[in-house]
Coordinates of C-alpha atoms and ligand atoms in Angstrom, one line a residue:
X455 CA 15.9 3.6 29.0
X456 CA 13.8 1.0 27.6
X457 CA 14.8 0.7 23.8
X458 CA 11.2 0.3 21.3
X459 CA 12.5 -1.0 17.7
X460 CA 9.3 -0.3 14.9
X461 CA 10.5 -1.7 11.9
X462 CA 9.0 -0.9 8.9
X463 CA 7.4 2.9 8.5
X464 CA 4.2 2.0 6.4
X465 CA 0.9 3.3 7.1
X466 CA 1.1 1.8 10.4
X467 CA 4.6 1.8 11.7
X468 CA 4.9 5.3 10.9
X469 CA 2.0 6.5 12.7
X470 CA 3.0 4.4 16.0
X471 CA 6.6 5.7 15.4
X472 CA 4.8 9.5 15.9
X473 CA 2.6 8.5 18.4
X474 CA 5.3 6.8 21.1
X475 CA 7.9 9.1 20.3
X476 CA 5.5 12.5 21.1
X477 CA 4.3 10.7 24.5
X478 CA 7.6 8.2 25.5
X479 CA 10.5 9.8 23.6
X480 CA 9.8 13.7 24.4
X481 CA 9.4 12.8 28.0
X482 CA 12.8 10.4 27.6
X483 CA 10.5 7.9 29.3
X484 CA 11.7 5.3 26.1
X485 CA 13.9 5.3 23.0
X486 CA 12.0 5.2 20.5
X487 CA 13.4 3.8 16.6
X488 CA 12.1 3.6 13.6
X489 CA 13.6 1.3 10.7
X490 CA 13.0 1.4 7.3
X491 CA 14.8 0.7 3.8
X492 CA 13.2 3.2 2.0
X493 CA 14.3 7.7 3.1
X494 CA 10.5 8.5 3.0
X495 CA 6.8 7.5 3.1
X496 CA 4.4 7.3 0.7
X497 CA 0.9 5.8 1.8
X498 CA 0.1 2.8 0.5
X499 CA -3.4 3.7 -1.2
X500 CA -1.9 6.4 -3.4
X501 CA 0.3 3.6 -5.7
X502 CA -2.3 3.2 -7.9
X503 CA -2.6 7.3 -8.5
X504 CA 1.3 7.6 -8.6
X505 CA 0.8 4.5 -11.5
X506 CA -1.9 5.7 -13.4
X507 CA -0.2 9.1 -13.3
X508 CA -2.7 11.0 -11.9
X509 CA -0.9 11.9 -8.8
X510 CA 3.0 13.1 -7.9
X511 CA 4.5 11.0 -5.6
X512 CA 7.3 13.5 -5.1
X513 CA 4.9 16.0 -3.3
X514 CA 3.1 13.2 -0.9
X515 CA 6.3 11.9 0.4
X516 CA 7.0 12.1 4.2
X517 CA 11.0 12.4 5.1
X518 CA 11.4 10.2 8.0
X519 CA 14.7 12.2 9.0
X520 CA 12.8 15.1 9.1
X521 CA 9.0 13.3 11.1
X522 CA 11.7 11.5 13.5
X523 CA 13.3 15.1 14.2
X524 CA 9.9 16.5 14.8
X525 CA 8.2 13.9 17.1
X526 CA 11.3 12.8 19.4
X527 CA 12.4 9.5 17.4
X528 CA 15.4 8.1 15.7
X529 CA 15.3 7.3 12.2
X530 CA 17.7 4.3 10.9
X531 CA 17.8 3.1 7.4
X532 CA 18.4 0.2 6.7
X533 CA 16.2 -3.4 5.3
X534 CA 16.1 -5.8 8.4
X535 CA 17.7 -9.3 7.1
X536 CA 17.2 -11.2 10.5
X537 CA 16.7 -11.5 14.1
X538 CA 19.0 -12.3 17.2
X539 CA 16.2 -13.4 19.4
X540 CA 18.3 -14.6 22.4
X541 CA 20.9 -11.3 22.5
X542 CA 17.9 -9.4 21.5
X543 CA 19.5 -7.5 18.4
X544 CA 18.1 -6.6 15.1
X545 CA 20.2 -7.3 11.5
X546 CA 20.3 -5.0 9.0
X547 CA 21.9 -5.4 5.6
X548 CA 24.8 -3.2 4.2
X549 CA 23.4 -0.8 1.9
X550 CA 24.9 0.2 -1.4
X551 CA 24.2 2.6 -4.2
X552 CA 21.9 2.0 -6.2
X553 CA 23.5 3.9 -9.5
X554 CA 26.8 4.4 -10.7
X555 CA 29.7 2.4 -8.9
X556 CA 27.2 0.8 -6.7
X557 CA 29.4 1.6 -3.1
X558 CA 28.9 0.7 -0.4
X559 CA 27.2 3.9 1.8
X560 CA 26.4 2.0 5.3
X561 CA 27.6 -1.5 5.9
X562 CA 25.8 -4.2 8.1
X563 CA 24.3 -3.0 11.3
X564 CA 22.9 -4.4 14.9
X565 CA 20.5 -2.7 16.6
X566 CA 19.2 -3.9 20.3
X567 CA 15.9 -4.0 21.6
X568 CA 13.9 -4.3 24.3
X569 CA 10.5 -4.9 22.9
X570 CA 10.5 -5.1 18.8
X571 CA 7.6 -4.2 17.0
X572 CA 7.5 -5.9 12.9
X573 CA 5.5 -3.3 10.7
X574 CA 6.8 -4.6 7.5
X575 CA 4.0 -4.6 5.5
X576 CA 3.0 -7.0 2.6
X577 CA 4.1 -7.6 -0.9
X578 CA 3.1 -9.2 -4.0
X579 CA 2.1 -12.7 -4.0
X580 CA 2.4 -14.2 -7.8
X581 CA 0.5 -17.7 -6.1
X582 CA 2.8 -19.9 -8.9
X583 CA 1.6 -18.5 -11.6
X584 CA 3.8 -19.2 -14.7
X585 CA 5.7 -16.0 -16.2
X586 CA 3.9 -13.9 -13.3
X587 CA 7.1 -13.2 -11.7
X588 CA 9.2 -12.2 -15.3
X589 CA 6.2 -10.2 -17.4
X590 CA 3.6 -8.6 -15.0
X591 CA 4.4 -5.8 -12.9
X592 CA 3.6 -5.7 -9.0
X593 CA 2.4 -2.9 -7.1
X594 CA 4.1 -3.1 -4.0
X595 CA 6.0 0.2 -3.6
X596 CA 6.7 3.7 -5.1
X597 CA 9.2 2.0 -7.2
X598 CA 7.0 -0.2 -9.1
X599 CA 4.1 2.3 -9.4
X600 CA 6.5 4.6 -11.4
X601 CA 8.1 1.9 -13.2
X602 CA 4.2 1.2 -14.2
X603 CA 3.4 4.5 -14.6
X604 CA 6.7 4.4 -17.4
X605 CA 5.7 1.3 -19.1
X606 CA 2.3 2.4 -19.8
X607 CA 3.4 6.3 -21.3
X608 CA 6.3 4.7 -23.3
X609 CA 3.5 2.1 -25.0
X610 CA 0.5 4.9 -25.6
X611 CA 3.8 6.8 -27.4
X612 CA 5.3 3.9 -29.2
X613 CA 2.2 2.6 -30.7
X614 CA 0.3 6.1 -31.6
X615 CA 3.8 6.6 -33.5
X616 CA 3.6 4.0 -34.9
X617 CA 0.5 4.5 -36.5
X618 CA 0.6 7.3 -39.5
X619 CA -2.6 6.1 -41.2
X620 CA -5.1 6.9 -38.8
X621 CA -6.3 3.4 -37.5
X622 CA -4.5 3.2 -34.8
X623 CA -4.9 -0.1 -32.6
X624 CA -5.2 -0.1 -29.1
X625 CA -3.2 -0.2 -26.0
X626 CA -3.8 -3.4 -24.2
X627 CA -3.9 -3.5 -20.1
X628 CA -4.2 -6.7 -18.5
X629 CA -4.8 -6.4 -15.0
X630 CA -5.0 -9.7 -12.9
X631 CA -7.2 -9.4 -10.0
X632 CA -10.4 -8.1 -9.4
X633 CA -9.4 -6.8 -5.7
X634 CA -9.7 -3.2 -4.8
X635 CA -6.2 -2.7 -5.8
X636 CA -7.4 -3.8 -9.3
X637 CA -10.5 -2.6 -9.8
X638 CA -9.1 1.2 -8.7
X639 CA -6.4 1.3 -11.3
X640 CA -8.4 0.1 -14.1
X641 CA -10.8 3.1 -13.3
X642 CA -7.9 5.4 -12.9
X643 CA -6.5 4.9 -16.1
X644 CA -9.6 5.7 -17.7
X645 CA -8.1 9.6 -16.4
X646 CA -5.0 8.6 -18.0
X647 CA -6.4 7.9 -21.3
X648 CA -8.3 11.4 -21.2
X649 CA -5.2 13.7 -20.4
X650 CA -3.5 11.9 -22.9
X651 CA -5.9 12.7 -25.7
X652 CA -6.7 15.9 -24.5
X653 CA -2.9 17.2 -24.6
X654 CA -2.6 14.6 -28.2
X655 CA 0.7 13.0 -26.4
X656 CA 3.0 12.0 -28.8
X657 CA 0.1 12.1 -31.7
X658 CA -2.0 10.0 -28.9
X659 CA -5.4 11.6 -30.4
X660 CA -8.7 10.9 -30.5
X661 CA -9.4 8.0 -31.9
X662 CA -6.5 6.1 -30.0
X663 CA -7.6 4.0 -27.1
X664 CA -6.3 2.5 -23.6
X665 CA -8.3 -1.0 -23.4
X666 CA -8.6 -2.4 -19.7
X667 CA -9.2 -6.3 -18.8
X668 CA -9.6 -6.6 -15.4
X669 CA -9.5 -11.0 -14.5
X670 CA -10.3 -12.1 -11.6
X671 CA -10.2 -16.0 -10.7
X672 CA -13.3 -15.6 -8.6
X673 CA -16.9 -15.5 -9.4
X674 CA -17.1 -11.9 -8.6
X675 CA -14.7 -9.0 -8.5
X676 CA -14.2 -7.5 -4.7
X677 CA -14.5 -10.9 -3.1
X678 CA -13.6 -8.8 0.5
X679 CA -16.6 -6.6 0.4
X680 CA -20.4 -7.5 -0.1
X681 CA -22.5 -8.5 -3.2
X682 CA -24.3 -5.8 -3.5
X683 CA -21.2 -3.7 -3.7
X684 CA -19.3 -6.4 -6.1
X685 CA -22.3 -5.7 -8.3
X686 CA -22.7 -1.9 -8.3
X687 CA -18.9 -1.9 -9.1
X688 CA -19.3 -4.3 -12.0
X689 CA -21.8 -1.9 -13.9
X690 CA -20.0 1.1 -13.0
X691 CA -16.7 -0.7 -14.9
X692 CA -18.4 -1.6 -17.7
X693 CA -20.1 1.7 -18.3
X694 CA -16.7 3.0 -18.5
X695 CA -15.7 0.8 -20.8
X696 CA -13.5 -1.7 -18.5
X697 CA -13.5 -5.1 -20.0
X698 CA -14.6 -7.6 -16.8
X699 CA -14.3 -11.8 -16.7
X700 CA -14.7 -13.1 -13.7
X701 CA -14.9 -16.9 -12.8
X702 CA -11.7 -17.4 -15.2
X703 CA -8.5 -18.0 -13.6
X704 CA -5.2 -17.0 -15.1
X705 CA -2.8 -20.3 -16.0
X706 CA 0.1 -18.3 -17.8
X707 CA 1.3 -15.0 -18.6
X708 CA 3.4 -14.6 -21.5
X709 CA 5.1 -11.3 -22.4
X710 CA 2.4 -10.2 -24.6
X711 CA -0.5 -12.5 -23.4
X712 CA -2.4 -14.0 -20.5
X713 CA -3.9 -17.3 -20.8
X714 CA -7.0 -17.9 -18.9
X715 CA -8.1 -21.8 -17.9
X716 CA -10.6 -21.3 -20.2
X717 CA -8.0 -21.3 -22.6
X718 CA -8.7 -17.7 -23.8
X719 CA -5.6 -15.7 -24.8
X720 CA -5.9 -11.8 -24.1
X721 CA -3.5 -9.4 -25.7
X722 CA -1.8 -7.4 -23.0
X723 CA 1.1 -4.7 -23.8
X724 CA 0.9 -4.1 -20.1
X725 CA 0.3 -6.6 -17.7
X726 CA 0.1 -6.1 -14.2
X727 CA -0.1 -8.2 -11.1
X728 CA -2.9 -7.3 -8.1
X729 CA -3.7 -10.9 -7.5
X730 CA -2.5 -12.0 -4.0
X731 CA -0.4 -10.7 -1.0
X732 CA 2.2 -12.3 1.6
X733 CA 4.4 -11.0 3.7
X734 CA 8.0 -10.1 3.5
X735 CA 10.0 -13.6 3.1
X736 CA 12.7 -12.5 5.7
X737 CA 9.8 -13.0 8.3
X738 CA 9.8 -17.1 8.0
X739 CA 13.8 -16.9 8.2
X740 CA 13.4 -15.4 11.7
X741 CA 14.1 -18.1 13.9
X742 CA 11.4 -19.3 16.7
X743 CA 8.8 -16.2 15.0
X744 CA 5.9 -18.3 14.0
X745 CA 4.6 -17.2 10.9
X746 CA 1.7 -19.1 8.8
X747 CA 1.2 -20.0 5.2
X748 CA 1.7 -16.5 4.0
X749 CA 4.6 -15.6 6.2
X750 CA 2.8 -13.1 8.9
X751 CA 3.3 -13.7 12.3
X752 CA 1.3 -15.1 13.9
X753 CA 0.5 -12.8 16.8
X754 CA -2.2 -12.7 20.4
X755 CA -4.6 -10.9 21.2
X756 CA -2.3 -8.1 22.5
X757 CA -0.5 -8.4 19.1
X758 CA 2.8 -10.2 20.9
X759 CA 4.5 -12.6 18.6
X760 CA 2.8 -16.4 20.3
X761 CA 6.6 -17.1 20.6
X762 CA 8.2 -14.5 21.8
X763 CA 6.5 -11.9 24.0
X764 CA 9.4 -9.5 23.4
X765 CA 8.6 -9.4 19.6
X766 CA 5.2 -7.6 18.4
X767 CA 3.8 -7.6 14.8
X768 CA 0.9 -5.8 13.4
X769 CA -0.4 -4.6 10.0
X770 CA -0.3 -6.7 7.1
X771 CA 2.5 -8.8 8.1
X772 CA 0.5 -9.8 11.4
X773 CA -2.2 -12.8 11.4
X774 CA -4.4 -11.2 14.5
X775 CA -7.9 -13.7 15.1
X776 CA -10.6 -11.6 14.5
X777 CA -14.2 -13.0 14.6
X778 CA -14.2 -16.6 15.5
X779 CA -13.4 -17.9 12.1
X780 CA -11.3 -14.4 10.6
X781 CA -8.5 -12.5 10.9
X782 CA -8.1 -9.2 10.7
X783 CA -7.7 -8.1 7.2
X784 CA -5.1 -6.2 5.2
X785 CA -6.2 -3.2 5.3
X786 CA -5.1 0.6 6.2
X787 CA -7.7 1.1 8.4
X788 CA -6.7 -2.4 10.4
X789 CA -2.9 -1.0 10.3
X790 CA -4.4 2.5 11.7
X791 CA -6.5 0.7 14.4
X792 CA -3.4 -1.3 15.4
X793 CA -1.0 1.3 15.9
X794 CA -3.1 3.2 18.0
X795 CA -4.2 0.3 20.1
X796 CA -0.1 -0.6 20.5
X797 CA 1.0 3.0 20.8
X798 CA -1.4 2.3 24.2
X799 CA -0.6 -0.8 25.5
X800 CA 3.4 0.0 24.8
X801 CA 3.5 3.0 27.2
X802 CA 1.3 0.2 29.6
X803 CA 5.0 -2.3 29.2
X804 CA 7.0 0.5 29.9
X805 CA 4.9 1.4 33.1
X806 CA 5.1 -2.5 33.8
X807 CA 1.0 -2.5 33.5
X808 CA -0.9 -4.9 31.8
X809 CA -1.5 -4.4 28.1
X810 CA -5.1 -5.7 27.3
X811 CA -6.9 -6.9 23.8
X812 CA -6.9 -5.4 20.1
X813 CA -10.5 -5.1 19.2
X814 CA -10.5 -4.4 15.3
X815 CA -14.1 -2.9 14.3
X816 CA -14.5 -2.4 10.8
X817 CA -15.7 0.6 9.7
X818 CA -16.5 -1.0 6.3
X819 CA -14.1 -0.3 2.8
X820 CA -14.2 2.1 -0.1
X821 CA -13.4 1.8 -3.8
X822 CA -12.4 4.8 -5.8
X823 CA -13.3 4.7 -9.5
X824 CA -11.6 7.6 -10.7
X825 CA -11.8 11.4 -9.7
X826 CA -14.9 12.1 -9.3
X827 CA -16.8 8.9 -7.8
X828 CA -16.0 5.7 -5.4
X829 CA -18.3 3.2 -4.0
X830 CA -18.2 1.1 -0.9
X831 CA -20.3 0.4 1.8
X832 CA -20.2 1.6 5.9
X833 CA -20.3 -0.7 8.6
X834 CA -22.5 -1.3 11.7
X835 CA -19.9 1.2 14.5
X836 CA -20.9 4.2 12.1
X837 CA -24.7 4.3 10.8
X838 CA -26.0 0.9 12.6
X839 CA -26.2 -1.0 10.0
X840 CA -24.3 -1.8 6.5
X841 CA -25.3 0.5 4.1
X842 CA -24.0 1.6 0.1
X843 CA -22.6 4.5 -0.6
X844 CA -21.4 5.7 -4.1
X845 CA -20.7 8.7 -6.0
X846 CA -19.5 11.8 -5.1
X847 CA -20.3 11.2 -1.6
X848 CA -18.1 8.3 -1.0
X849 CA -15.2 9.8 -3.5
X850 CA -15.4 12.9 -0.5
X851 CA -15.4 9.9 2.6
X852 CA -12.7 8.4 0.3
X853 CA -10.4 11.2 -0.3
X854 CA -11.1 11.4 3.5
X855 CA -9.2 8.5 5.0
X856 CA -5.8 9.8 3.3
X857 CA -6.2 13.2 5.3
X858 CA -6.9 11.3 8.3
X859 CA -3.5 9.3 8.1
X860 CA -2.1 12.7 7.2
X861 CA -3.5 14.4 10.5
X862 CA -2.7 11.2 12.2
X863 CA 1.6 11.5 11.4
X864 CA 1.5 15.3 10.5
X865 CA -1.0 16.7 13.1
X866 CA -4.0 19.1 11.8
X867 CA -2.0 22.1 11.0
X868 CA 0.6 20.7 8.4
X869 CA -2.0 18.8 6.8
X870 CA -4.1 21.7 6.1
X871 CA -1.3 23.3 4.7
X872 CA -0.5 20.3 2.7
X873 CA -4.0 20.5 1.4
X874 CA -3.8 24.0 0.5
X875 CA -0.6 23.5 -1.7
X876 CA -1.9 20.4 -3.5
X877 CA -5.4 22.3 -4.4
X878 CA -3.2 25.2 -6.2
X879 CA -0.5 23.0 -7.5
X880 CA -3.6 20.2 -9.6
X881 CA -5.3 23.9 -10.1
X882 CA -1.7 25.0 -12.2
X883 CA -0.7 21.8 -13.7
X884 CA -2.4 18.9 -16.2
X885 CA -4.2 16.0 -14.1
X886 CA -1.9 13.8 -15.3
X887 CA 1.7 13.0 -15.3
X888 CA 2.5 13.4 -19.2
X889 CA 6.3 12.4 -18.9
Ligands
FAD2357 C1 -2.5 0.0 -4.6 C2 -3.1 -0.3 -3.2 C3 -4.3 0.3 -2.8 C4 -4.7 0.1 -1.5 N1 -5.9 0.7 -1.2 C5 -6.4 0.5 0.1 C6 -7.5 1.2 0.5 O1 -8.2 1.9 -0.2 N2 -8.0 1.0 1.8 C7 -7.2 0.2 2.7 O2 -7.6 0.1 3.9 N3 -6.1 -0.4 2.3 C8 -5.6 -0.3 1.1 N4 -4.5 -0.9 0.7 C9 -3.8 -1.8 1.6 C10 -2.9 -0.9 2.6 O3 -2.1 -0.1 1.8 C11 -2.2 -1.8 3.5 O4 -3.1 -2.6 4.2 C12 -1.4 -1.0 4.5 O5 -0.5 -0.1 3.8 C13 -0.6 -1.9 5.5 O6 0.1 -1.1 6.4 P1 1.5 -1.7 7.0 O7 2.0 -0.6 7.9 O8 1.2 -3.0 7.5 O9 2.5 -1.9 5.8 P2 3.0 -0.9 4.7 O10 2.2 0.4 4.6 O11 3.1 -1.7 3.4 O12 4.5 -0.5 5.1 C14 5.5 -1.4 5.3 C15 6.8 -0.7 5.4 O13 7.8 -1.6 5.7 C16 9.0 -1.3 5.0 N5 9.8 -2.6 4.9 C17 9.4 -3.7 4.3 N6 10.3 -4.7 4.4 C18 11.3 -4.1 5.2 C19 12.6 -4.6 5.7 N7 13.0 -5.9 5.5 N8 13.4 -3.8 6.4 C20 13.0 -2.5 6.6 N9 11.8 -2.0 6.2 C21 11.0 -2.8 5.5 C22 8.5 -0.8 3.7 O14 9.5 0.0 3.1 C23 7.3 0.0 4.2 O15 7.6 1.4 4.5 C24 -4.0 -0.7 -0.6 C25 -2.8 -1.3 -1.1 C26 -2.3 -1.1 -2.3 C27 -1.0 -1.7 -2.8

């Protein structure tokens, strides 16, 4: 049988994982397996939430053991440390536990391929920043978002402590860059700072105070998306109170401060990094995969590596020409596309047909600002022409694209279900995470 290696089980590797394994796997026509380092999935999107508290990350998790069991795939864990091009064999590191005597529970593994597809996602790029690395915090994975979520409660109950007399002084959030990544947290913790009034955390009352500055190094914040939307974004931000410099970029970051090149110094108890992306470093140690400046591979049309047509790449780790002078960007909705295009042109190499050209179209982007609104703008496929959308409206198309990777791994039924339990569950419990 002709052996498919995904490895990685993000927001695209997961859903191509479900996709081949239901059509190639059931039917035995392929063996399909899925890698990850991780047991489960949480979509990408939802760090932010899961950081600002305002969502459990414990209840949005998918068990891959239990998705491989369910659509006819094989679920290894494991983090993939290199590549055996010639012998055609993955390498996967021993892994150990991460608490107590720190044993060894699986030791190093090969896995063979016929055709191996890299899904491995992106991670935090600190672009050489000084102190970046040591004193902000990244928001790459679950981990991160709840060691975030941590840092944050522990300072909004140290410092209203703190303060017996009534003045109490702020809590200081840097956040460095004005992408969506940034500009979505700083709304969300505006949520964060309401629960923890309303339930008076730890004596955190009324007149204490979570104070956002979002820098970005640009001249506007959401350089990806258009003007008009940069703008509308802006104003909304500063009506809630979110401090925004622009056109100022950050030269240091000390564990209290960021300098700016301006030479400003902002007070930050909480500093956290949304400032650039690369892809995984193991990618440029993979020997004859070429990768570019930022590590993804550099991949055709039909998403094969340009070096090795037995090796495919997509998502963020992938550099795919888009329009003559872009790529396609690292986004969900590029991941989404990608995985269902390969899922397609995969079953074509198995059946020895030929497997044609990713088109990416973009349906434009969205920005949630909290709860209750988001902004963004649709693209040309959709409504003909680029239009703005805000407010409730867009926070409903928002919320949207979540249940659509839900249907898209879990099928229609479970996600309704899923919806069902969540609604009672926020219905029963405060919005925010107050421990
Ligand atoms: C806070 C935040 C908000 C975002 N919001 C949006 C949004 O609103 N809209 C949008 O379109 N995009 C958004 N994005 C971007 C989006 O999440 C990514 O573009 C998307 O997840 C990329 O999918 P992927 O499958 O390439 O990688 P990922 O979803 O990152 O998955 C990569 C997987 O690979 C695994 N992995 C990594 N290295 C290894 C290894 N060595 N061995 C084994 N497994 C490995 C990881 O555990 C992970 O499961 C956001 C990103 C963040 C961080």
């Amino acid at each position: 049988m002709h052996r498919i290696v995904i490895v990685g089980g993000g927001a695209g590797g997961l859903e191509l994982a479900t996709r081949l394994g239901d059509k190639l796997g059931k039917s035995k026509r392929a063996h399909i397996t899925l890698v990850d380092r991780c047991p489960t999935h949480v979509w990408k999107p939802l760090l932010h939430e899961v950081a600002a508290g305002s969502l459990d990350a414990h209840a949005h998790q998918i068990e891959y053991a239990a998705q491989a069991h369910w659509h006819h795939f094989e679920f290894v864990r494991g983090e993939m440390v290199g590549l055996e091009r010639a012998s055609q064999f993955l390498r996967l590191a021993p892994m150990f536990d991460t608490e107590g005597d720190k044993e060894e529970i699986l030791p190093a593994r090969s896995i063979g391929y016929d055709t191996l597809v890299l899904a491995l996602g992106s991670q935090t790029h600190f672009l050489g920043v000084p102190g970046a690395q040591s004193n902000a915090i990244p928001l790459d994975t679950l981990a991160q978002a709840e060691r975030l979520r941590r840092r944050l409660l522990q300072t909004c109950v140290k410092k209203a402590a703190r303060n017996v007399s009534g003045t109490q002084s702020a809590v200081h959030v840097a956040i460095i860059g004005g992408g969506a990544t940034g500009v979505e947290l700083s709304a969300e913790l505006r949520k964060t700072e309401k629960a923890f009034r309303q339930f008076g955390l730890h004596g955190f009352g009324r007149d204490s105070d979570i104070h956002v500055t979002l820098l970005e190094a640009g001249p506007r914040i959401l350089p990806a998306l258009s003007t008009r939307v940069a703008e509308t974004t802006t104003e909304l931000l500063k009506k809630m109170g979110i401090e925004v410099s622009v056109a100022d970029p950050v030269t240091e970051i000390g564990r209290h401060d960021v300098t700016t090149e301006s030479g400003r110094i902002i007070p930050a108890d909480v500093i956290i990094w949304a400032a650039g992306i690369k892809a995984p470093d193991v990618l440029a140690s993979l020997d004859g995969i070429a990768v570019n400046r930022i590590n993804q591979v550099k991949v055709s049309r039909s998403l094969q590596s340009e070096t090795d047509p037995n090796v495919f790449a997509f998502g963020d780790c992938a550099s795919c020409s888009w329009k003559e002078d872009s790529m396609v960007p690292p986004r969900a909705q590029a991941a989404h596309q990608q995985a269902a295009f390969l899922a397609k042109a995969l079953r074509a190499r198995v059946e020895r047909r030929r497997l044609g050209d990713f088109i990416y179209t973009d349906h434009g982007s969205l920005v949630s600002l909290g709860s209750l609104s988001a902004v963004g703008s649709l693209m040309g496929g959709v409504v003909g022409r680029n239009i703005l959308v805000e407010g409730r409206v867009a926070k409903v198309m928002y919320a949207a694209l979540y249940r659509k990777h839900l249907v898209s791994v879990s099928g229609f039924r479970r996600t309704l279900v899923d919806l069902v339990v969540h609604g009672l569950r926020r219905a029963a419990m405060p919005q925010v995470k107050l421990h």
